[in-house]
Coordinates of C-alpha atoms in Angstrom, one line a residue:
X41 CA 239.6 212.1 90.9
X42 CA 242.8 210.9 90.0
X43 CA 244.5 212.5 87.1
X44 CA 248.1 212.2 85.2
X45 CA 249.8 214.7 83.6
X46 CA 248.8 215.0 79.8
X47 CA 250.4 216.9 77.1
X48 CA 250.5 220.5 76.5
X49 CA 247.6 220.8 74.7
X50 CA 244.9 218.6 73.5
X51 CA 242.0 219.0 71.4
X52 CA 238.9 221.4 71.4
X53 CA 235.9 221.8 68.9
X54 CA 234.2 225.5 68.6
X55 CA 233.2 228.6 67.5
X56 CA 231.8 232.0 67.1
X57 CA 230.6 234.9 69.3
X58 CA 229.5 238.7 68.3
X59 CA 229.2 239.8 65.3
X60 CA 226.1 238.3 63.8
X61 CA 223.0 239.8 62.5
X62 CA 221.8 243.0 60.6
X63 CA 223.8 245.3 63.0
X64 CA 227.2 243.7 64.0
X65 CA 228.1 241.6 60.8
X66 CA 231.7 240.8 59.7
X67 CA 231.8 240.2 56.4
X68 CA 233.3 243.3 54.4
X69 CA 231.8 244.6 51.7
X70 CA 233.0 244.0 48.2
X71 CA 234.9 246.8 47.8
X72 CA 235.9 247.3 51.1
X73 CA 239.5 248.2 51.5
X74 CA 241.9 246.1 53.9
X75 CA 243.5 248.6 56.4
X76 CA 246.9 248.4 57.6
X77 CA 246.5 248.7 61.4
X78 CA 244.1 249.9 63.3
X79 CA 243.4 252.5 67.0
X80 CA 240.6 252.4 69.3
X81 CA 239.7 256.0 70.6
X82 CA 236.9 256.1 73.5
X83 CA 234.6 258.7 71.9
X84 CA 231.9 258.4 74.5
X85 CA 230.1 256.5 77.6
X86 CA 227.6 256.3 79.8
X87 CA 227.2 255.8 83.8
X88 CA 224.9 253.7 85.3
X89 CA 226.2 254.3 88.4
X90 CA 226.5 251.2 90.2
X91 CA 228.7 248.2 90.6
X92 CA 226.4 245.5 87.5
X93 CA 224.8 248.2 85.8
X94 CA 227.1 247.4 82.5
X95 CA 227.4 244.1 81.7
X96 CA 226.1 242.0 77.7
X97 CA 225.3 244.9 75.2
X98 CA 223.5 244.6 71.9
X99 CA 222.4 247.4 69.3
X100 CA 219.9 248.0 66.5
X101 CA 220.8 249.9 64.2
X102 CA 217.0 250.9 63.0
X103 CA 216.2 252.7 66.2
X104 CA 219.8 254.0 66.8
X105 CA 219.6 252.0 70.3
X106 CA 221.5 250.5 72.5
X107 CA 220.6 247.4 74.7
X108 CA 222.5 247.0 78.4
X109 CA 222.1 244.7 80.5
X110 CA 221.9 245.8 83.7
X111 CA 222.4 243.2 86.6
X112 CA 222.6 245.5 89.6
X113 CA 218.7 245.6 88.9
X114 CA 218.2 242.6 86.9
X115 CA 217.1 244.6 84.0
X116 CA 217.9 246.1 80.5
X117 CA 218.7 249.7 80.6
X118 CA 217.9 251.6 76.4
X119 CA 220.4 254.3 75.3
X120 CA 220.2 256.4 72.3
X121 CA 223.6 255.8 70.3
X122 CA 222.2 258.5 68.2
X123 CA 225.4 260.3 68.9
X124 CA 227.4 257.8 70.5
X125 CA 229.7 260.6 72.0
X126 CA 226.9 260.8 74.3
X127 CA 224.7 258.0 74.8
X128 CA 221.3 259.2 76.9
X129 CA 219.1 256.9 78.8
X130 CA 215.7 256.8 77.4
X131 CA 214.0 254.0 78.8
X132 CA 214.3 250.6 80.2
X133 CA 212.7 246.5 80.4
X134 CA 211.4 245.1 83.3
X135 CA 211.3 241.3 83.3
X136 CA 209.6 240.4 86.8
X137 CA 207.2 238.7 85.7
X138 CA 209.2 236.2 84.0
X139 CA 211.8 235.6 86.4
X140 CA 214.7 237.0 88.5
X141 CA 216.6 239.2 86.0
X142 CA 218.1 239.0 82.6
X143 CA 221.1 237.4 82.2
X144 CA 221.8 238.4 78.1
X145 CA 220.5 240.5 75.3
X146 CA 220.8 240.3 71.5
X147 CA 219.3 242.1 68.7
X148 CA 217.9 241.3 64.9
X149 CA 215.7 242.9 63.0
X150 CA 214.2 245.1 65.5
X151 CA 213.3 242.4 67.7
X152 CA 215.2 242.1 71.0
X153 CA 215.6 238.9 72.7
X154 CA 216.2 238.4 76.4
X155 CA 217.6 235.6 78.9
X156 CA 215.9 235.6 81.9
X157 CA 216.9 233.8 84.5
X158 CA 214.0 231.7 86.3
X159 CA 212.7 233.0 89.8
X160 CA 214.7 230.2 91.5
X161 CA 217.8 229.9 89.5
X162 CA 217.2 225.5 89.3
X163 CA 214.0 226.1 87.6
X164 CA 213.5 226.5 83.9
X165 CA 214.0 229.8 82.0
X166 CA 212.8 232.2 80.2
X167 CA 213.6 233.9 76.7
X168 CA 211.5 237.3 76.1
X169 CA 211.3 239.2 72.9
X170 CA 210.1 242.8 72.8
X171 CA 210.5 245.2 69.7
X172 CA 213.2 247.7 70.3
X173 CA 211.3 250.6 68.9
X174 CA 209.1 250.9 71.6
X175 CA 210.0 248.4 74.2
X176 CA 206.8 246.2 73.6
X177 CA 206.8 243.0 74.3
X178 CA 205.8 240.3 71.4
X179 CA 205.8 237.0 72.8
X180 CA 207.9 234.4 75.6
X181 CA 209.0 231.1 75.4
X182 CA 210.0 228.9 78.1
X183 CA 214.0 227.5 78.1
X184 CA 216.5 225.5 80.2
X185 CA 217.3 226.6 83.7
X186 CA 219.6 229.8 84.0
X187 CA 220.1 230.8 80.3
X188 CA 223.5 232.5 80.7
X189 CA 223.7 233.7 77.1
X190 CA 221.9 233.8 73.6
X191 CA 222.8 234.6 70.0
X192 CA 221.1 235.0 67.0
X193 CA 222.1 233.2 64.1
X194 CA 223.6 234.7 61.1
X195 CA 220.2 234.2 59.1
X196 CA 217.9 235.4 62.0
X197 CA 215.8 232.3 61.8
X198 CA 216.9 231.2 65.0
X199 CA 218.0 232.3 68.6
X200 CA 220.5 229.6 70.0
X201 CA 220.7 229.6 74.1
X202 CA 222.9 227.9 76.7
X203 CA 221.1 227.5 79.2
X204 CA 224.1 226.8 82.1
X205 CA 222.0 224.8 84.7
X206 CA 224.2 225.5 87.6
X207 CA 223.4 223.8 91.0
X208 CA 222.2 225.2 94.0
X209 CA 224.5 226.4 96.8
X210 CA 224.3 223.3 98.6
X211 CA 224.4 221.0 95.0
X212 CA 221.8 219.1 96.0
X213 CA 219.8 220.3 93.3
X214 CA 221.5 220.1 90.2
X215 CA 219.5 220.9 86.7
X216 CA 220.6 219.4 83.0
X217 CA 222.9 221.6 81.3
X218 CA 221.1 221.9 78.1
X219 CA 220.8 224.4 74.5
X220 CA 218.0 226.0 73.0
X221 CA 217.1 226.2 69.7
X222 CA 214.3 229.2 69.1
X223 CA 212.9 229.3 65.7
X224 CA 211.9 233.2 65.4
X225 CA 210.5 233.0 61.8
X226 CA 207.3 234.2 63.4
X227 CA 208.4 236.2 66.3
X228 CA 205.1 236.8 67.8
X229 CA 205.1 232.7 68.0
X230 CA 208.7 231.8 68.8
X231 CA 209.0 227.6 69.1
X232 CA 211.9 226.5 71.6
X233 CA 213.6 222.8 70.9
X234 CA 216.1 221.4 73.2
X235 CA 219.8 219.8 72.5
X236 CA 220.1 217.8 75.7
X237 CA 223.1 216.0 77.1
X238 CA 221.4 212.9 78.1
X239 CA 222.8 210.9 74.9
X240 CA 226.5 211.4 76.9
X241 CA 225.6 209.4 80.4
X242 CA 226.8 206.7 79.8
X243 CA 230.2 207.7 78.6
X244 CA 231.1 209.4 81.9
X245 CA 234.4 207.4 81.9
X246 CA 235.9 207.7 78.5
X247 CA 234.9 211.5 78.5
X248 CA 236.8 211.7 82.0
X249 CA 240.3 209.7 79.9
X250 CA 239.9 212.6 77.1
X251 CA 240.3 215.7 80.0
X252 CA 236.9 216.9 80.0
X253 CA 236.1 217.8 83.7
X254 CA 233.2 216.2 85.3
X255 CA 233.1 216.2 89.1
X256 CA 230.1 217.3 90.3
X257 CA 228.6 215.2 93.3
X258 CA 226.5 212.1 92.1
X259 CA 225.7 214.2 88.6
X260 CA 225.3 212.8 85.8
X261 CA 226.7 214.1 82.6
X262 CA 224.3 216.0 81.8
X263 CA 224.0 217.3 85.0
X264 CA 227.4 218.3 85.0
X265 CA 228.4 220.6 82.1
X266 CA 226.8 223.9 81.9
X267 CA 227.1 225.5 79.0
X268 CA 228.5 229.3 79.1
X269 CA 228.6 230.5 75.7
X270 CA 226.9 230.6 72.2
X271 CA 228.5 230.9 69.2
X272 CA 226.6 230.2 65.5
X273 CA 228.6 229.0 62.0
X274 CA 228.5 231.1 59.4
X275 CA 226.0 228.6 57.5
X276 CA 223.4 228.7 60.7
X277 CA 223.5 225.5 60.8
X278 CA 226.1 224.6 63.7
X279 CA 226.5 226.1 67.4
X280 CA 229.5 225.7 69.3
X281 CA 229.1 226.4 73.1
X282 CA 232.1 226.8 75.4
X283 CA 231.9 224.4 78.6
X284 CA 233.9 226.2 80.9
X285 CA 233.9 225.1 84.3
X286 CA 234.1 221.3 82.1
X287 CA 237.4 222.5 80.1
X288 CA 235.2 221.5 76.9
X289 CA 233.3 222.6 74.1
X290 CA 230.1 221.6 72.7
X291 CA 228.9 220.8 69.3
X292 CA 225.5 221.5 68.2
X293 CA 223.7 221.0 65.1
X294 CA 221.1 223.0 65.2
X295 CA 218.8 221.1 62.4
X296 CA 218.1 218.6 64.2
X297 CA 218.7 220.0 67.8
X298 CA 221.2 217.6 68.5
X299 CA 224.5 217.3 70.4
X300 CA 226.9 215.5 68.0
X301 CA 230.0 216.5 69.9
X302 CA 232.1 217.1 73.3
X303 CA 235.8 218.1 73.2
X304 CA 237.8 218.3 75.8
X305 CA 240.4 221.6 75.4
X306 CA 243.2 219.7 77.3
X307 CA 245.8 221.8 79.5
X308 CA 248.7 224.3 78.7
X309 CA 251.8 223.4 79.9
X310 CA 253.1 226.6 82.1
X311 CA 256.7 225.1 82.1
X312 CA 258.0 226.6 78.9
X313 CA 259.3 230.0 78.3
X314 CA 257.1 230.6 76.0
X315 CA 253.6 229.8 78.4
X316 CA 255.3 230.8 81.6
X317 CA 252.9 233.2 84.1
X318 CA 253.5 234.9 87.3
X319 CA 252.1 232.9 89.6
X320 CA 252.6 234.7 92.8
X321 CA 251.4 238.0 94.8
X322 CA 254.3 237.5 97.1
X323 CA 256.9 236.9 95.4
X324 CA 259.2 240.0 96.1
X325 CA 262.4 239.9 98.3
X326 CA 260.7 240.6 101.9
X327 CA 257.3 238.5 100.7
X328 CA 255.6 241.4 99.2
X329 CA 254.5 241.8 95.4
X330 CA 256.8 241.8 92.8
X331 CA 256.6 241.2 88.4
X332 CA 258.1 237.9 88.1
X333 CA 257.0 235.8 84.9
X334 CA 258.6 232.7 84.8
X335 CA 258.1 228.8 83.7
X336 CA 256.5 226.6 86.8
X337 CA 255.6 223.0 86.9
X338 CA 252.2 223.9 86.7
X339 CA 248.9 223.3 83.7
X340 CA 246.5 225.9 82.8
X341 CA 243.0 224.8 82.0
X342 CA 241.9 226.9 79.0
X343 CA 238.4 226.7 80.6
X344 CA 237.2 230.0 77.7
X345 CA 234.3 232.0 78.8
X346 CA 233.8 234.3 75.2
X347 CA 234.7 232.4 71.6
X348 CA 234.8 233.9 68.3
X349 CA 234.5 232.4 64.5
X350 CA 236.3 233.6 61.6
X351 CA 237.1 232.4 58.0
X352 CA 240.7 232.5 56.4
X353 CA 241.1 230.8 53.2
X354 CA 237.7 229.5 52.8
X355 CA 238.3 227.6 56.8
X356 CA 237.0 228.4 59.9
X357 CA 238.9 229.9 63.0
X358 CA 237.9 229.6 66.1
X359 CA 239.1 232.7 68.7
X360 CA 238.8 231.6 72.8
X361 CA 239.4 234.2 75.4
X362 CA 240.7 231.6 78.0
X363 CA 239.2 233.2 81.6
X364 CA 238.8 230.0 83.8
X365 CA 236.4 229.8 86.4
X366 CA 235.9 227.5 89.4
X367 CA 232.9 225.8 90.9
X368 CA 232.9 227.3 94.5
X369 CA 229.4 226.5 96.0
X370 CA 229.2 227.6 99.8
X371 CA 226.2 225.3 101.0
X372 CA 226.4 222.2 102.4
X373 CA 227.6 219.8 101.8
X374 CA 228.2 221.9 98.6
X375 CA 231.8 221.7 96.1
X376 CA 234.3 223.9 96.7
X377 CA 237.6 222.5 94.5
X378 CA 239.3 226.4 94.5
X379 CA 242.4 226.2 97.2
X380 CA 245.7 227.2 97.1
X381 CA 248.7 225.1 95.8
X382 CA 250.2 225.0 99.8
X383 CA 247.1 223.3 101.0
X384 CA 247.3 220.2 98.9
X385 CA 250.2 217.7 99.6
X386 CA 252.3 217.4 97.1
X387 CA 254.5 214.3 95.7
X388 CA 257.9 214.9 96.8
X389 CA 259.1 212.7 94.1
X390 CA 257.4 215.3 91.1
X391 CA 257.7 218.6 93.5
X392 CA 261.0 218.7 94.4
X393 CA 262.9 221.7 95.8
X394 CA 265.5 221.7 92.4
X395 CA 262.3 221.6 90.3
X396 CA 260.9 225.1 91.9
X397 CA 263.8 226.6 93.0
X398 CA 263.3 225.9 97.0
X399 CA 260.4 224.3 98.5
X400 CA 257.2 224.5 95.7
X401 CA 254.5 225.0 98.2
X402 CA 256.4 228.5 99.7
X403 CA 254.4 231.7 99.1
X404 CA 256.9 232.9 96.6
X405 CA 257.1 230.2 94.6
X406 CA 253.6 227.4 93.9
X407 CA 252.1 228.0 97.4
X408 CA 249.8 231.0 96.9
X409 CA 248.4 229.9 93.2
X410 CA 245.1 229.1 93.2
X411 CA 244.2 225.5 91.7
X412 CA 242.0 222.8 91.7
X413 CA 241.6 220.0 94.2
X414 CA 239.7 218.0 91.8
X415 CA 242.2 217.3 89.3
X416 CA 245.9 215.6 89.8
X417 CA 245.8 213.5 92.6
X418 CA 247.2 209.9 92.7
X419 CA 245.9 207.2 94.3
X420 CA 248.2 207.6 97.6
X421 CA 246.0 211.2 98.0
X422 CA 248.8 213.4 97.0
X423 CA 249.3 215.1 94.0
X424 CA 251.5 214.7 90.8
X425 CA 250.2 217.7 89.1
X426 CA 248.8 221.1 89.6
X427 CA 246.1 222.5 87.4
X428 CA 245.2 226.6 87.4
X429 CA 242.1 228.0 86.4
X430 CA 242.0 229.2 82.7
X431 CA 244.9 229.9 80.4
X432 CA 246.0 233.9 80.9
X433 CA 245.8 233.7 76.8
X434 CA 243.6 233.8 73.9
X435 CA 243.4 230.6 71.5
X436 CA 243.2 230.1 67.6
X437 CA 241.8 226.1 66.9
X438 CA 240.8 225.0 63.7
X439 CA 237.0 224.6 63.9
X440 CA 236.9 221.1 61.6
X441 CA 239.9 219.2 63.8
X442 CA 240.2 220.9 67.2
X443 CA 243.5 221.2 66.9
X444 CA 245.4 224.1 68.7
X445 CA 246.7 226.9 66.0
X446 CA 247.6 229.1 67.7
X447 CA 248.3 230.6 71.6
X448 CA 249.4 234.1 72.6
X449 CA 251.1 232.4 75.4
X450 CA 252.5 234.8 78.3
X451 CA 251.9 238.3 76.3
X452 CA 248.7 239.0 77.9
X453 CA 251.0 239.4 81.3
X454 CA 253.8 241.1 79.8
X455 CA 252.1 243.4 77.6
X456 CA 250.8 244.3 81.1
X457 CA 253.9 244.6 83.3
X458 CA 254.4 248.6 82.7
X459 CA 250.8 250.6 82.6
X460 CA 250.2 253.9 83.0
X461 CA 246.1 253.0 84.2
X462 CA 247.2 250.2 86.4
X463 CA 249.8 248.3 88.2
X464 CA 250.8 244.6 86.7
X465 CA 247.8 242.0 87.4
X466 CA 245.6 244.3 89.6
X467 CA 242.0 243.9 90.6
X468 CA 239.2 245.2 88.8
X469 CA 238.1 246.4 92.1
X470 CA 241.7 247.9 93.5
X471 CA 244.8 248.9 91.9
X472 CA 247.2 246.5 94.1
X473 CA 250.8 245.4 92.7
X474 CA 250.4 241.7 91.5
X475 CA 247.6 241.2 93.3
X476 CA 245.5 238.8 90.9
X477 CA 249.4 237.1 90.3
X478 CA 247.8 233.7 92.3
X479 CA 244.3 233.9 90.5
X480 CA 244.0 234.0 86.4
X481 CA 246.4 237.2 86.0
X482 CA 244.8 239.6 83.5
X483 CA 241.7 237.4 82.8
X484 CA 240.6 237.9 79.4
X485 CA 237.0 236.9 79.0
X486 CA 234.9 238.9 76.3
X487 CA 236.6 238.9 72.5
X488 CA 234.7 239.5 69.4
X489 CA 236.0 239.3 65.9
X490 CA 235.7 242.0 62.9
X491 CA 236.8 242.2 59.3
X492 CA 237.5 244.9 57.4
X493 CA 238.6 244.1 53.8
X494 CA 241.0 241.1 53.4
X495 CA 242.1 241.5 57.5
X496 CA 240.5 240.1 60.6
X497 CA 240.8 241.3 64.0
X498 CA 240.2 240.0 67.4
X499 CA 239.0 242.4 70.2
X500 CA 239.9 240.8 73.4
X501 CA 238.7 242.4 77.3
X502 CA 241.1 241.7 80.0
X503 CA 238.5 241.6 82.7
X504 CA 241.2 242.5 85.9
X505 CA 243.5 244.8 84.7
X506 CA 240.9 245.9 82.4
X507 CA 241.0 247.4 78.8
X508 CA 240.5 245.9 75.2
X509 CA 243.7 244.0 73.5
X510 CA 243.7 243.8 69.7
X511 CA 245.5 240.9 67.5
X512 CA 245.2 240.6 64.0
X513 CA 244.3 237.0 63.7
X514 CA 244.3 237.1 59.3
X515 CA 246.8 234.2 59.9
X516 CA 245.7 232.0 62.4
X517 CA 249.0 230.3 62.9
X518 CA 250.9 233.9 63.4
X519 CA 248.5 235.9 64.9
X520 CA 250.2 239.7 65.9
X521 CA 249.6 241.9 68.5
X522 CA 248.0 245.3 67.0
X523 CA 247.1 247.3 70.3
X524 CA 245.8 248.2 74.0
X525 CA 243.4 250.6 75.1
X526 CA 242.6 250.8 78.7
X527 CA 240.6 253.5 80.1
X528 CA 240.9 252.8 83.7
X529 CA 242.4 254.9 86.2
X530 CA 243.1 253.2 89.4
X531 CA 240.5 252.4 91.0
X532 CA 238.0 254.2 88.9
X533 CA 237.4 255.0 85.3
X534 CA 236.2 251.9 83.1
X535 CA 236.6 248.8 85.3
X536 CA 236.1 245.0 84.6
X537 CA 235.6 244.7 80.9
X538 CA 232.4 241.7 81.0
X539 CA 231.0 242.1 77.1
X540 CA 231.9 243.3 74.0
X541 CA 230.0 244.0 71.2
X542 CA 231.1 245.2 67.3
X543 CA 228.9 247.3 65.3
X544 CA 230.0 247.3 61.5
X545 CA 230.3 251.0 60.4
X546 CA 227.6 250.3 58.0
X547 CA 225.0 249.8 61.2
X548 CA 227.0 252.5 63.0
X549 CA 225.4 255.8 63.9
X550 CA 228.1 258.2 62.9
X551 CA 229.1 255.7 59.7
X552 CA 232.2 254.4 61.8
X553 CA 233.0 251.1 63.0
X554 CA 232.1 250.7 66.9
X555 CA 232.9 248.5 69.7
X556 CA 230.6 248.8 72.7
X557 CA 231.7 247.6 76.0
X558 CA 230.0 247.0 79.5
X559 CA 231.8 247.3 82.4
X560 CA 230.5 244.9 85.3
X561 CA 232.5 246.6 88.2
X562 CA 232.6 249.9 87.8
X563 CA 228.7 249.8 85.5
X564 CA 229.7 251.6 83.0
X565 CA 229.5 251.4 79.4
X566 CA 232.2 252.9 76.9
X567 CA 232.2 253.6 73.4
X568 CA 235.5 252.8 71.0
X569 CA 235.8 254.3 67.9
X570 CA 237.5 251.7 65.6
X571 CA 240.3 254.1 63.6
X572 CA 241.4 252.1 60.3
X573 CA 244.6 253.4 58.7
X574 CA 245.3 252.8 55.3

């Protein structure tokens, strides 16, 4: 597809993640006192012992249980957070005969809710609800194919699922991205509506002209954005699902089951001070690793994974935790737009040797980053532009325009240059010197916002490097950096951050403000202790 250069940054339209319900809610209380700062402290954890066994957590707060999803086995392992210095396994949910395994978990009321990805991942889904008590199960209802995630809303009438519809590996079967809408007023009777993308076909071109990424081969729009991630307006009454492999966002008003929006996110423009990334594992001296953040003609596709809603001043924030992914099917003929920067020819008239510093598509300078092959490229078949996956950032928008408030630009990478855990952009499966440099640096996927008093904070997991980054986001436009807790050691410890989940101190189970993290790669799940100063 053929692609110019756009600005910076263009629009976006979104949303909330984590704290909803009875258990994890935001909102302060009354008289709740605004802190000045704020630690995290791991107080406890627990193993499951094998690489998946952590991954989307949720907890009720009636049984004093703790929900993980556990996609080594495709199942949910319980733990009682009784004392959450010691979570102990105490039972578990089996979902074959619904489907392959669960994909997420969320909790309300004592009723647990389940995506369940279909037995063949093209075919439709399934959403199960047991009572968390004792693990029963009360009733089923049939969704989209591969729901990837699911949320209550904030008044528990409903449980709002994107249901992803990825393609097979050979993308020649390619389902309708799609939402559902589950009315759980009864949930012994749950009734599922659909907010389909069929109303967007045939405005595949002007969507294209606004930056939203559809490429998939002979796929309609529908067919091509899969929706990632759920997040649910204060008021219940709107849904705002992240896009990601698109670059978009999704508005849903959940009423009527109706898509009323896309917005494209637009690009970030790496060739400032401020945005500039190391984009590089062999940049050093002899070709070997080396730190080096600097500015390079090159865009970053926000492409967010998690999103988060808060209010400030009676308006609505939105938080993105901007991971990029890309769409690397294997089959045949199948898609696979992830290559290197040296493999693509580039326009010697944009790329020239002044502009990077020697020639661009050398190791140590564009030629290891990895970037799309989908997006950039003129009509002679070489390319004017290079676009990364995701932004190594998190984003503020304002939820009513779109508009960019806020980025935290290249702090994510430099806050990371010096650890004690890890070395700068490492794995999450080795502790290598710059080694994630070419692909997404720190990658920050999960974040989940919390009040307390007149302050709001934004919890943010760097799924590489690993460990939870905290920014007080009160003022959207001036966002600060609070702290960093990372509880890796190497190459073991906590590693690869995939959800986070808040639990008000209210809901908590020793009366103090928790955040619950699973950890995909090394399957465990840790347990912060949110310390507020005053």
């Amino acid at each position: 597809m053929t692609t110019r250069a756009l600005p910076a940054v263009l629009l976006l339209g979104t949303v909330l993640l984590a704290a909803c319900g009875d258990d994890n809610g935001t909102d302060p209380r009354p008289t709740e006192p605004t802190p000045t700062t704020l630690t995290l402290q791991k107080i406890g954890g627990f193993n499951g012992g094998v690489v998946g066994a952590a991954e989307i957590t949720a907890y009720d707060s009636a049984s004093r249980r703790l929900f993980v999803v556990n996609g080594a086995n495709g199942t949910v392992d319980v733990l009682d957070l009784t004392n959450p210095a010691s979570p102990t396994r105490v039972g578990g949910i089996t979902v074959a005969q619904f489907g392959a395994g669960v994909q997420s978990v969320d909790v309300r009321a004592g009723i647990v809710a389940l995506a369940i990805e279909g037995t063949t991942k093209t075919a439709p889904g399934t959403v199960a609800f047991y009572r968390a008590a004792t693990l029963q199960l009360v009733s089923s209802v049939t969704v989209g194919a591969l729901p990837d995630m699911l949320t209550y809303t904030p008044n528990g009438r409903f449980v709002v699922v994107a249901n992803e519809g990825e393609p097979n590996d050979a993308y020649t079967v390619d389902p309708e991205g799609s939402v559902s809408i589950i009315d759980v007023s009864n949930p012994a009777s749950p009734t599922a509506r659909t907010a389909t993308f069929t109303s967007f076909n045939g405005q595949l071109a002007q969507l294209r002209s606004q930056g939203v990424r559809i490429f998939g081969p002979n796929a309609t729009v529908a067919q091509d954005l899969e929706p990632e991630y759920v997040a649910v307006s204060d008021d219940s009454r709107t849904a705002y699902v992240t896009l990601q492999e698109n670059n978009a966002i999704a508005v849903v008003d959940l009423p009527t089951a109706t898509v009323t929006a896309i917005r494209a996110l637009g690009f970030k423009n790496h060739n400032t001070a401020a945005n500039a990334i190391d984009p590089s594992d062999r940049d050093g001296p002899t070709g070997g690793p080396l730190v080096s953040i600097r500015a390079v003609p090159v865009f970053g596709m926000y492409q967010p994974d998690a999103i988060a809603t808060y209010t400030s001043n009676g308006q609505t924030f939105l938080v993105t935790a901007n991971e990029g992914d890309a769409r690397d099917w294997q089959g045949t003929p199948g898609l696979r737009e992830e290559v290197r920067a040296s493999s693509l020819t580039l326009n010697p008239a944009v790329f020239t040797d002044a502009l990077c510093g020697g020639p661009c598509n050398a190791a140590g300078r564009l030629g290891r980053l990895n970037v799309t092959n989908q997006n950039g490229r003129n009509s002679g078949g070489s390319y004017d532009t290079l676009f990364a996956f995701g932004a190594r950032s998190i984003s503020v928008w304002n939820a009513s325009t779109g508009a960019l408030v806020w980025d935290s630009g290249n702090q994510l990478e430099q806050r990371t240059t010096s650890l004690p855990e890890a070395l700068f952009n490492a794995s999450n499966s080795g502790n290598a010197l710059d080694d994630r440099s070419d692909n997404k640096g720190p990658e920050p996927e999960g974040v989940v916002t919390a009040r307390f008093g007149a302050k709001t904070f934004a919890f943010v997991g760097l799924e590489r490097v690993g460990g939870v980054m905290v920014y007080d986001v009160t003022a959207p436009d001036a966002p600060t950096f609070v702290t960093y807790l990372n509880t890796r050691s190497g190459e073991t410890g906590d590693l690869g951050p995939e959800g986070l989940h808040f639990i008000r101190a209210s809901a908590s189970p020793n009366g103090r403000p928790l955040l619950v993290v699973g950890h995909e790669i090394s399957g465990t799940t840790a347990i912060y202790q949110v310390n507020l100063a005053f």
